[in-house]
JSON list of C-alpha atoms in Angstrom, two decimals:
[
{"chain": "A", "resi": 1, "resn": "UNK", "atom": "CA", "xyz": [-3.88, -9.05, -22.38]},
{"chain": "A", "resi": 2, "resn": "UNK", "atom": "CA", "xyz": [-6.86, -9.38, -20.01]},
{"chain": "A", "resi": 3, "resn": "UNK", "atom": "CA", "xyz": [-5.97, -6.03, -18.44]},
{"chain": "A", "resi": 4, "resn": "UNK", "atom": "CA", "xyz": [-6.23, -4.39, -21.87]},
{"chain": "A", "resi": 5, "resn": "UNK", "atom": "CA", "xyz": [-9.59, -6.09, -22.51]},
{"chain": "A", "resi": 6, "resn": "UNK", "atom": "CA", "xyz": [-10.93, -4.89, -19.16]},
{"chain": "A", "resi": 7, "resn": "UNK", "atom": "CA", "xyz": [-9.71, -1.36, -19.85]},
{"chain": "A", "resi": 8, "resn": "UNK", "atom": "CA", "xyz": [-11.38, -1.38, -23.28]},
{"chain": "A", "resi": 9, "resn": "UNK", "atom": "CA", "xyz": [-14.68, -2.69, -21.82]},
{"chain": "A", "resi": 10, "resn": "UNK", "atom": "CA", "xyz": [-14.74, -0.01, -19.13]},
{"chain": "A", "resi": 11, "resn": "UNK", "atom": "CA", "xyz": [-13.84, 2.70, -21.64]},
{"chain": "A", "resi": 12, "resn": "UNK", "atom": "CA", "xyz": [-16.47, 1.48, -24.10]},
{"chain": "A", "resi": 13, "resn": "UNK", "atom": "CA", "xyz": [-19.13, 1.31, -21.36]},
{"chain": "A", "resi": 14, "resn": "UNK", "atom": "CA", "xyz": [-18.35, 4.85, -20.23]},
{"chain": "A", "resi": 15, "resn": "UNK", "atom": "CA", "xyz": [-18.46, 6.18, -23.80]},
{"chain": "A", "resi": 16, "resn": "UNK", "atom": "CA", "xyz": [-21.73, 4.38, -24.52]},
{"chain": "A", "resi": 17, "resn": "UNK", "atom": "CA", "xyz": [-23.24, 5.77, -21.31]},
{"chain": "A", "resi": 18, "resn": "UNK", "atom": "CA", "xyz": [-22.17, 9.30, -22.16]},
{"chain": "A", "resi": 19, "resn": "UNK", "atom": "CA", "xyz": [-23.53, 9.02, -25.68]},
{"chain": "A", "resi": 20, "resn": "UNK", "atom": "CA", "xyz": [-26.88, 7.70, -24.44]},
{"chain": "A", "resi": 21, "resn": "UNK", "atom": "CA", "xyz": [-27.08, 10.42, -21.80]},
{"chain": "A", "resi": 22, "resn": "UNK", "atom": "CA", "xyz": [-26.31, 13.14, -24.35]},
{"chain": "A", "resi": 23, "resn": "UNK", "atom": "CA", "xyz": [-28.94, 11.81, -26.74]},
{"chain": "A", "resi": 24, "resn": "UNK", "atom": "CA", "xyz": [-31.69, 11.43, -24.16]},
{"chain": "A", "resi": 25, "resn": "UNK", "atom": "CA", "xyz": [-35.24, 12.47, -24.91]},
{"chain": "A", "resi": 26, "resn": "UNK", "atom": "CA", "xyz": [-37.60, 13.96, -22.35]},
{"chain": "A", "resi": 27, "resn": "UNK", "atom": "CA", "xyz": [-40.98, 12.24, -22.06]},
{"chain": "A", "resi": 28, "resn": "UNK", "atom": "CA", "xyz": [-44.08, 13.26, -20.19]},
{"chain": "A", "resi": 29, "resn": "UNK", "atom": "CA", "xyz": [-46.69, 10.79, -18.97]},
{"chain": "A", "resi": 30, "resn": "UNK", "atom": "CA", "xyz": [-49.46, 13.31, -19.61]},
{"chain": "A", "resi": 31, "resn": "UNK", "atom": "CA", "xyz": [-48.29, 14.06, -23.15]},
{"chain": "A", "resi": 32, "resn": "UNK", "atom": "CA", "xyz": [-47.83, 17.77, -22.55]},
{"chain": "A", "resi": 33, "resn": "UNK", "atom": "CA", "xyz": [-45.59, 19.87, -24.71]},
{"chain": "A", "resi": 34, "resn": "UNK", "atom": "CA", "xyz": [-45.16, 22.76, -22.26]},
{"chain": "A", "resi": 35, "resn": "UNK", "atom": "CA", "xyz": [-41.90, 24.60, -21.77]},
{"chain": "A", "resi": 36, "resn": "UNK", "atom": "CA", "xyz": [-42.16, 25.26, -18.03]},
{"chain": "A", "resi": 37, "resn": "UNK", "atom": "CA", "xyz": [-39.23, 27.69, -18.20]},
{"chain": "A", "resi": 38, "resn": "UNK", "atom": "CA", "xyz": [-41.38, 30.21, -20.07]},
{"chain": "A", "resi": 39, "resn": "UNK", "atom": "CA", "xyz": [-44.99, 29.09, -19.42]},
{"chain": "A", "resi": 40, "resn": "UNK", "atom": "CA", "xyz": [-45.71, 29.11, -15.70]},
{"chain": "A", "resi": 41, "resn": "UNK", "atom": "CA", "xyz": [-49.42, 29.80, -15.16]},
{"chain": "A", "resi": 42, "resn": "UNK", "atom": "CA", "xyz": [-52.93, 29.38, -16.48]},
{"chain": "A", "resi": 43, "resn": "UNK", "atom": "CA", "xyz": [-56.25, 31.10, -15.78]},
{"chain": "A", "resi": 44, "resn": "UNK", "atom": "CA", "xyz": [-59.83, 29.99, -16.41]},
{"chain": "A", "resi": 45, "resn": "UNK", "atom": "CA", "xyz": [-62.70, 32.45, -16.67]},
{"chain": "A", "resi": 46, "resn": "UNK", "atom": "CA", "xyz": [-66.12, 31.16, -15.63]},
{"chain": "A", "resi": 47, "resn": "UNK", "atom": "CA", "xyz": [-67.79, 29.37, -18.52]},
{"chain": "A", "resi": 48, "resn": "UNK", "atom": "CA", "xyz": [-71.42, 30.33, -19.15]},
{"chain": "A", "resi": 49, "resn": "UNK", "atom": "CA", "xyz": [-74.32, 28.14, -20.17]},
{"chain": "A", "resi": 50, "resn": "UNK", "atom": "CA", "xyz": [-75.66, 29.60, -23.41]},
{"chain": "A", "resi": 51, "resn": "UNK", "atom": "CA", "xyz": [-77.34, 26.35, -24.46]},
{"chain": "A", "resi": 52, "resn": "UNK", "atom": "CA", "xyz": [-80.69, 26.95, -22.81]},
{"chain": "A", "resi": 53, "resn": "UNK", "atom": "CA", "xyz": [-80.65, 23.49, -21.20]},
{"chain": "A", "resi": 54, "resn": "UNK", "atom": "CA", "xyz": [-79.06, 21.41, -18.50]},
{"chain": "A", "resi": 55, "resn": "UNK", "atom": "CA", "xyz": [-78.89, 21.71, -14.74]},
{"chain": "A", "resi": 56, "resn": "UNK", "atom": "CA", "xyz": [-78.31, 25.08, -13.10]},
{"chain": "A", "resi": 57, "resn": "UNK", "atom": "CA", "xyz": [-74.79, 24.24, -11.87]},
{"chain": "A", "resi": 58, "resn": "UNK", "atom": "CA", "xyz": [-73.52, 22.84, -15.17]},
{"chain": "A", "resi": 59, "resn": "UNK", "atom": "CA", "xyz": [-71.27, 25.80, -16.06]},
{"chain": "A", "resi": 60, "resn": "UNK", "atom": "CA", "xyz": [-69.70, 25.79, -12.59]},
{"chain": "A", "resi": 61, "resn": "UNK", "atom": "CA", "xyz": [-69.10, 22.03, -12.81]},
{"chain": "A", "resi": 62, "resn": "UNK", "atom": "CA", "xyz": [-67.37, 22.45, -16.18]},
{"chain": "A", "resi": 63, "resn": "UNK", "atom": "CA", "xyz": [-65.22, 25.40, -15.06]},
{"chain": "A", "resi": 64, "resn": "UNK", "atom": "CA", "xyz": [-64.03, 23.62, -11.91]},
{"chain": "A", "resi": 65, "resn": "UNK", "atom": "CA", "xyz": [-63.42, 20.34, -13.75]},
{"chain": "A", "resi": 66, "resn": "UNK", "atom": "CA", "xyz": [-61.28, 22.13, -16.33]},
{"chain": "A", "resi": 67, "resn": "UNK", "atom": "CA", "xyz": [-59.21, 23.82, -13.61]},
{"chain": "A", "resi": 68, "resn": "UNK", "atom": "CA", "xyz": [-58.77, 20.54, -11.72]},
{"chain": "A", "resi": 69, "resn": "UNK", "atom": "CA", "xyz": [-57.68, 18.65, -14.83]},
{"chain": "A", "resi": 70, "resn": "UNK", "atom": "CA", "xyz": [-54.94, 21.15, -15.71]},
{"chain": "A", "resi": 71, "resn": "UNK", "atom": "CA", "xyz": [-53.74, 21.29, -12.11]},
{"chain": "A", "resi": 72, "resn": "UNK", "atom": "CA", "xyz": [-53.49, 17.48, -11.94]},
{"chain": "A", "resi": 73, "resn": "UNK", "atom": "CA", "xyz": [-51.84, 17.03, -15.33]},
{"chain": "A", "resi": 74, "resn": "UNK", "atom": "CA", "xyz": [-49.45, 19.99, -15.58]},
{"chain": "A", "resi": 75, "resn": "UNK", "atom": "CA", "xyz": [-47.04, 21.88, -13.36]},
{"chain": "A", "resi": 76, "resn": "UNK", "atom": "CA", "xyz": [-48.75, 25.18, -14.15]},
{"chain": "A", "resi": 77, "resn": "UNK", "atom": "CA", "xyz": [-49.96, 27.46, -11.38]},
{"chain": "A", "resi": 78, "resn": "UNK", "atom": "CA", "xyz": [-53.65, 28.40, -11.46]},
{"chain": "A", "resi": 79, "resn": "UNK", "atom": "CA", "xyz": [-54.05, 32.14, -11.10]},
{"chain": "A", "resi": 80, "resn": "UNK", "atom": "CA", "xyz": [-57.21, 34.26, -11.08]},
{"chain": "A", "resi": 81, "resn": "UNK", "atom": "CA", "xyz": [-56.54, 36.39, -14.22]},
{"chain": "A", "resi": 82, "resn": "UNK", "atom": "CA", "xyz": [-54.06, 36.86, -17.06]},
{"chain": "A", "resi": 83, "resn": "UNK", "atom": "CA", "xyz": [-52.30, 33.50, -16.97]},
{"chain": "A", "resi": 84, "resn": "UNK", "atom": "CA", "xyz": [-49.75, 32.56, -19.60]},
{"chain": "A", "resi": 85, "resn": "UNK", "atom": "CA", "xyz": [-52.47, 30.21, -20.87]},
{"chain": "A", "resi": 86, "resn": "UNK", "atom": "CA", "xyz": [-56.01, 31.61, -20.71]},
{"chain": "A", "resi": 87, "resn": "UNK", "atom": "CA", "xyz": [-59.29, 29.74, -21.09]},
{"chain": "A", "resi": 88, "resn": "UNK", "atom": "CA", "xyz": [-62.77, 31.21, -21.54]},
{"chain": "A", "resi": 89, "resn": "UNK", "atom": "CA", "xyz": [-65.94, 30.24, -23.34]},
{"chain": "A", "resi": 90, "resn": "UNK", "atom": "CA", "xyz": [-69.42, 28.86, -22.99]},
{"chain": "A", "resi": 91, "resn": "UNK", "atom": "CA", "xyz": [-71.50, 25.72, -23.12]},
{"chain": "A", "resi": 92, "resn": "UNK", "atom": "CA", "xyz": [-73.32, 26.29, -26.38]},
{"chain": "A", "resi": 93, "resn": "UNK", "atom": "CA", "xyz": [-75.13, 22.99, -26.89]},
{"chain": "A", "resi": 94, "resn": "UNK", "atom": "CA", "xyz": [-77.19, 20.75, -24.66]},
{"chain": "A", "resi": 95, "resn": "UNK", "atom": "CA", "xyz": [-79.51, 18.45, -26.59]},
{"chain": "A", "resi": 96, "resn": "UNK", "atom": "CA", "xyz": [-81.34, 15.23, -25.90]},
{"chain": "A", "resi": 97, "resn": "UNK", "atom": "CA", "xyz": [-82.43, 13.40, -29.05]},
{"chain": "A", "resi": 98, "resn": "UNK", "atom": "CA", "xyz": [-83.68, 9.90, -29.91]},
{"chain": "A", "resi": 99, "resn": "UNK", "atom": "CA", "xyz": [-81.15, 7.64, -31.63]},
{"chain": "A", "resi": 100, "resn": "UNK", "atom": "CA", "xyz": [-82.96, 4.34, -32.14]},
{"chain": "A", "resi": 101, "resn": "UNK", "atom": "CA", "xyz": [-86.61, 3.44, -32.27]},
{"chain": "A", "resi": 102, "resn": "UNK", "atom": "CA", "xyz": [-88.22, 0.33, -30.90]},
{"chain": "A", "resi": 103, "resn": "UNK", "atom": "CA", "xyz": [-91.37, -0.99, -32.54]},
{"chain": "A", "resi": 104, "resn": "UNK", "atom": "CA", "xyz": [-94.22, -1.97, -30.31]},
{"chain": "A", "resi": 105, "resn": "UNK", "atom": "CA", "xyz": [-96.22, -5.12, -30.98]},
{"chain": "A", "resi": 106, "resn": "UNK", "atom": "CA", "xyz": [-99.48, -3.19, -30.74]},
{"chain": "A", "resi": 107, "resn": "UNK", "atom": "CA", "xyz": [-100.29, -1.39, -34.02]},
{"chain": "A", "resi": 108, "resn": "UNK", "atom": "CA", "xyz": [-102.30, 1.20, -32.06]},
{"chain": "A", "resi": 109, "resn": "UNK", "atom": "CA", "xyz": [-99.25, 2.32, -30.09]},
{"chain": "A", "resi": 110, "resn": "UNK", "atom": "CA", "xyz": [-96.55, 4.53, -31.63]},
{"chain": "A", "resi": 111, "resn": "UNK", "atom": "CA", "xyz": [-92.93, 3.45, -31.89]},
{"chain": "A", "resi": 112, "resn": "UNK", "atom": "CA", "xyz": [-90.79, 4.47, -28.92]},
{"chain": "A", "resi": 113, "resn": "UNK", "atom": "CA", "xyz": [-87.25, 5.66, -28.54]},
{"chain": "A", "resi": 114, "resn": "UNK", "atom": "CA", "xyz": [-85.01, 2.73, -27.68]},
{"chain": "A", "resi": 115, "resn": "UNK", "atom": "CA", "xyz": [-82.01, 4.92, -27.06]},
{"chain": "A", "resi": 116, "resn": "UNK", "atom": "CA", "xyz": [-81.59, 8.62, -26.31]},
{"chain": "A", "resi": 117, "resn": "UNK", "atom": "CA", "xyz": [-78.45, 10.69, -26.77]},
{"chain": "A", "resi": 118, "resn": "UNK", "atom": "CA", "xyz": [-77.32, 13.60, -24.62]},
{"chain": "A", "resi": 119, "resn": "UNK", "atom": "CA", "xyz": [-74.92, 15.86, -26.52]},
{"chain": "A", "resi": 120, "resn": "UNK", "atom": "CA", "xyz": [-73.01, 18.77, -25.02]},
{"chain": "A", "resi": 121, "resn": "UNK", "atom": "CA", "xyz": [-70.91, 21.29, -26.92]},
{"chain": "A", "resi": 122, "resn": "UNK", "atom": "CA", "xyz": [-68.45, 23.72, -25.37]},
{"chain": "A", "resi": 123, "resn": "UNK", "atom": "CA", "xyz": [-66.94, 26.66, -27.24]},
{"chain": "A", "resi": 124, "resn": "UNK", "atom": "CA", "xyz": [-63.44, 27.34, -25.93]},
{"chain": "A", "resi": 125, "resn": "UNK", "atom": "CA", "xyz": [-61.37, 30.45, -26.51]},
{"chain": "A", "resi": 126, "resn": "UNK", "atom": "CA", "xyz": [-57.78, 29.47, -25.66]},
{"chain": "A", "resi": 127, "resn": "UNK", "atom": "CA", "xyz": [-55.11, 32.16, -25.63]},
{"chain": "A", "resi": 128, "resn": "UNK", "atom": "CA", "xyz": [-51.45, 31.25, -25.31]},
{"chain": "A", "resi": 129, "resn": "UNK", "atom": "CA", "xyz": [-49.82, 34.59, -24.47]},
{"chain": "A", "resi": 130, "resn": "UNK", "atom": "CA", "xyz": [-46.29, 33.21, -24.85]},
{"chain": "A", "resi": 131, "resn": "UNK", "atom": "CA", "xyz": [-46.64, 31.23, -28.08]},
{"chain": "A", "resi": 132, "resn": "UNK", "atom": "CA", "xyz": [-49.53, 32.99, -29.80]},
{"chain": "A", "resi": 133, "resn": "UNK", "atom": "CA", "xyz": [-49.52, 30.66, -32.82]},
{"chain": "A", "resi": 134, "resn": "UNK", "atom": "CA", "xyz": [-51.00, 27.95, -30.56]},
{"chain": "A", "resi": 135, "resn": "UNK", "atom": "CA", "xyz": [-54.03, 30.02, -29.54]},
{"chain": "A", "resi": 136, "resn": "UNK", "atom": "CA", "xyz": [-57.37, 28.73, -30.81]},
{"chain": "A", "resi": 137, "resn": "UNK", "atom": "CA", "xyz": [-61.12, 29.20, -30.71]},
{"chain": "A", "resi": 138, "resn": "UNK", "atom": "CA", "xyz": [-62.99, 25.96, -31.23]},
{"chain": "A", "resi": 139, "resn": "UNK", "atom": "CA", "xyz": [-66.10, 24.04, -30.23]},
{"chain": "A", "resi": 140, "resn": "UNK", "atom": "CA", "xyz": [-65.59, 20.67, -28.57]},
{"chain": "A", "resi": 141, "resn": "UNK", "atom": "CA", "xyz": [-68.52, 18.29, -28.21]},
{"chain": "A", "resi": 142, "resn": "UNK", "atom": "CA", "xyz": [-69.24, 14.81, -27.03]},
{"chain": "A", "resi": 143, "resn": "UNK", "atom": "CA", "xyz": [-72.25, 12.63, -26.29]},
{"chain": "A", "resi": 144, "resn": "UNK", "atom": "CA", "xyz": [-73.47, 9.75, -24.15]},
{"chain": "A", "resi": 145, "resn": "UNK", "atom": "CA", "xyz": [-76.42, 7.44, -24.78]},
{"chain": "A", "resi": 146, "resn": "UNK", "atom": "CA", "xyz": [-78.93, 6.05, -22.31]},
{"chain": "A", "resi": 147, "resn": "UNK", "atom": "CA", "xyz": [-81.95, 3.76, -22.48]},
{"chain": "A", "resi": 148, "resn": "UNK", "atom": "CA", "xyz": [-85.18, 5.68, -21.73]},
{"chain": "A", "resi": 149, "resn": "UNK", "atom": "CA", "xyz": [-87.09, 2.41, -21.29]},
{"chain": "A", "resi": 150, "resn": "UNK", "atom": "CA", "xyz": [-85.17, 1.58, -18.10]},
{"chain": "A", "resi": 151, "resn": "UNK", "atom": "CA", "xyz": [-84.20, 5.00, -16.76]},
{"chain": "A", "resi": 152, "resn": "UNK", "atom": "CA", "xyz": [-85.16, 8.64, -17.02]},
{"chain": "A", "resi": 153, "resn": "UNK", "atom": "CA", "xyz": [-82.84, 11.50, -17.88]},
{"chain": "A", "resi": 154, "resn": "UNK", "atom": "CA", "xyz": [-83.22, 12.82, -14.32]},
{"chain": "A", "resi": 155, "resn": "UNK", "atom": "CA", "xyz": [-81.74, 9.59, -12.96]},
{"chain": "A", "resi": 156, "resn": "UNK", "atom": "CA", "xyz": [-78.65, 9.60, -15.20]},
{"chain": "A", "resi": 157, "resn": "UNK", "atom": "CA", "xyz": [-78.16, 13.24, -16.17]},
{"chain": "A", "resi": 158, "resn": "UNK", "atom": "CA", "xyz": [-75.48, 14.04, -13.57]},
{"chain": "A", "resi": 159, "resn": "UNK", "atom": "CA", "xyz": [-73.41, 10.96, -14.43]},
{"chain": "A", "resi": 160, "resn": "UNK", "atom": "CA", "xyz": [-73.76, 11.53, -18.19]},
{"chain": "A", "resi": 161, "resn": "UNK", "atom": "CA", "xyz": [-72.70, 15.17, -17.87]},
{"chain": "A", "resi": 162, "resn": "UNK", "atom": "CA", "xyz": [-69.59, 14.22, -15.87]},
{"chain": "A", "resi": 163, "resn": "UNK", "atom": "CA", "xyz": [-68.60, 11.58, -18.44]},
{"chain": "A", "resi": 164, "resn": "UNK", "atom": "CA", "xyz": [-69.16, 13.99, -21.33]},
{"chain": "A", "resi": 165, "resn": "UNK", "atom": "CA", "xyz": [-67.16, 16.73, -19.58]},
{"chain": "A", "resi": 166, "resn": "UNK", "atom": "CA", "xyz": [-64.28, 14.29, -18.98]},
{"chain": "A", "resi": 167, "resn": "UNK", "atom": "CA", "xyz": [-64.10, 13.56, -22.71]},
{"chain": "A", "resi": 168, "resn": "UNK", "atom": "CA", "xyz": [-64.42, 17.21, -23.73]},
{"chain": "A", "resi": 169, "resn": "UNK", "atom": "CA", "xyz": [-61.75, 18.32, -21.25]},
{"chain": "A", "resi": 170, "resn": "UNK", "atom": "CA", "xyz": [-59.39, 15.60, -22.46]},
{"chain": "A", "resi": 171, "resn": "UNK", "atom": "CA", "xyz": [-59.92, 16.84, -26.03]},
{"chain": "A", "resi": 172, "resn": "UNK", "atom": "CA", "xyz": [-59.28, 20.44, -24.94]},
{"chain": "A", "resi": 173, "resn": "UNK", "atom": "CA", "xyz": [-56.10, 19.38, -23.14]},
{"chain": "A", "resi": 174, "resn": "UNK", "atom": "CA", "xyz": [-54.88, 17.50, -26.20]},
{"chain": "A", "resi": 175, "resn": "UNK", "atom": "CA", "xyz": [-55.63, 20.42, -28.53]},
{"chain": "A", "resi": 176, "resn": "UNK", "atom": "CA", "xyz": [-54.03, 23.06, -26.30]},
{"chain": "A", "resi": 177, "resn": "UNK", "atom": "CA", "xyz": [-51.00, 21.74, -24.46]},
{"chain": "A", "resi": 178, "resn": "UNK", "atom": "CA", "xyz": [-50.35, 18.31, -25.96]},
{"chain": "A", "resi": 179, "resn": "UNK", "atom": "CA", "xyz": [-50.20, 19.66, -29.55]},
{"chain": "A", "resi": 180, "resn": "UNK", "atom": "CA", "xyz": [-51.43, 16.42, -31.11]}
]
């Protein structure tokens, strides 16, 4: 009787294991939805700064950051031109605007900005040459605030641009290869 029970347990365990293996789901820690059997490469054209503002190297920083992000988070090969996934576009917005005013105690002095906002917009033309229905042309933008009473834009501009680019690139990644 115990021999039959042991045989049934082993048989049941093997069947359960096979069923679970057959019904497995593939997960990706980066959230990509890329079929690496058919999509193997990506290319990024240099983005241009059409905003009229920002530091001189801003477009190069964005282009290289975009390349680095896709190389770190996918198995795609970066090639110079005509990748299966192609990115091009421009930085089309760079604005610094006051967000909150601070009243001064002196009625002879004007109110001052208590918080300033740096906003950057990037227009992206994404072409998926394999699955054309996923191609898109869209503007992604993000902002960061800083306190002009304690710091100037020159002191924080580089850090703010990097943080904004991180957010924009994450949004581009989600819209293009994560299909969220």
